[in-house]
Short mmCIF file of N, CA and C in Angstrom, two decimals:
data_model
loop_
_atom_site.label_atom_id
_atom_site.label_comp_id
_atom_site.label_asym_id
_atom_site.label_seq_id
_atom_site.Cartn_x
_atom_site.Cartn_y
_atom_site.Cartn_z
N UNK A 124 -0.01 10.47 -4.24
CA UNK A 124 -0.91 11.02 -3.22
C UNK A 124 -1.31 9.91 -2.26
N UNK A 125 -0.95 10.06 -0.72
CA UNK A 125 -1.55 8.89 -0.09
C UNK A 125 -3.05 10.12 1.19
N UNK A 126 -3.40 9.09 1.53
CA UNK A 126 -4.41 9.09 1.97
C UNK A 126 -4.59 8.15 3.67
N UNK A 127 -4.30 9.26 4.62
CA UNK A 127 -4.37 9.16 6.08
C UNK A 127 -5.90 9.15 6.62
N UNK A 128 -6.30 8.43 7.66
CA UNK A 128 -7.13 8.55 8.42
C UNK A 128 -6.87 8.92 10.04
N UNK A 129 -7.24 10.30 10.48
CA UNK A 129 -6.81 10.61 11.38
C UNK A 129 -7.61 11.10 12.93
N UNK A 130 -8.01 10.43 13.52
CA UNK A 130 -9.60 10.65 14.14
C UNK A 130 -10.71 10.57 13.16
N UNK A 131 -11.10 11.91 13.25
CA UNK A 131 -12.66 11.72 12.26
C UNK A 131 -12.42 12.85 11.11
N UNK A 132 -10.73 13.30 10.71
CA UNK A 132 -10.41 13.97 9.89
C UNK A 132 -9.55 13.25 8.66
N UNK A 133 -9.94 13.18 7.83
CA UNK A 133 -9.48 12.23 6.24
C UNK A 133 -8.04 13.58 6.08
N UNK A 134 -7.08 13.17 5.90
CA UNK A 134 -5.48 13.79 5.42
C UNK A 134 -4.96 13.64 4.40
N UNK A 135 -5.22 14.28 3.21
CA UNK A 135 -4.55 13.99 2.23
C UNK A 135 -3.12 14.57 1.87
N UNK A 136 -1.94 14.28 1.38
CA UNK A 136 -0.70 14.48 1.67
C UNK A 136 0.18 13.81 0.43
N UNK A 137 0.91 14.52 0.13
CA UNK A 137 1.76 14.38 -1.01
C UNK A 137 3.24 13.93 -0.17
N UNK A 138 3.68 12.66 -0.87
CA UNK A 138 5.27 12.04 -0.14
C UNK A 138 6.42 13.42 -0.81
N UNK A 139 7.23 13.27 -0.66
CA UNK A 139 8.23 14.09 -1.15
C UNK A 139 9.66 13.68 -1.04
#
């Protein structure tokens, strides 16, 4: 699981 910061919205996202 990584973990983006994207403006003032946190993205959490699985690699694949």
């Amino acid at each position: 699981m990584r973990i983006s910061r994207r403006s003032d919205t946190l993205i959490v996202y699985f690699p694949t």
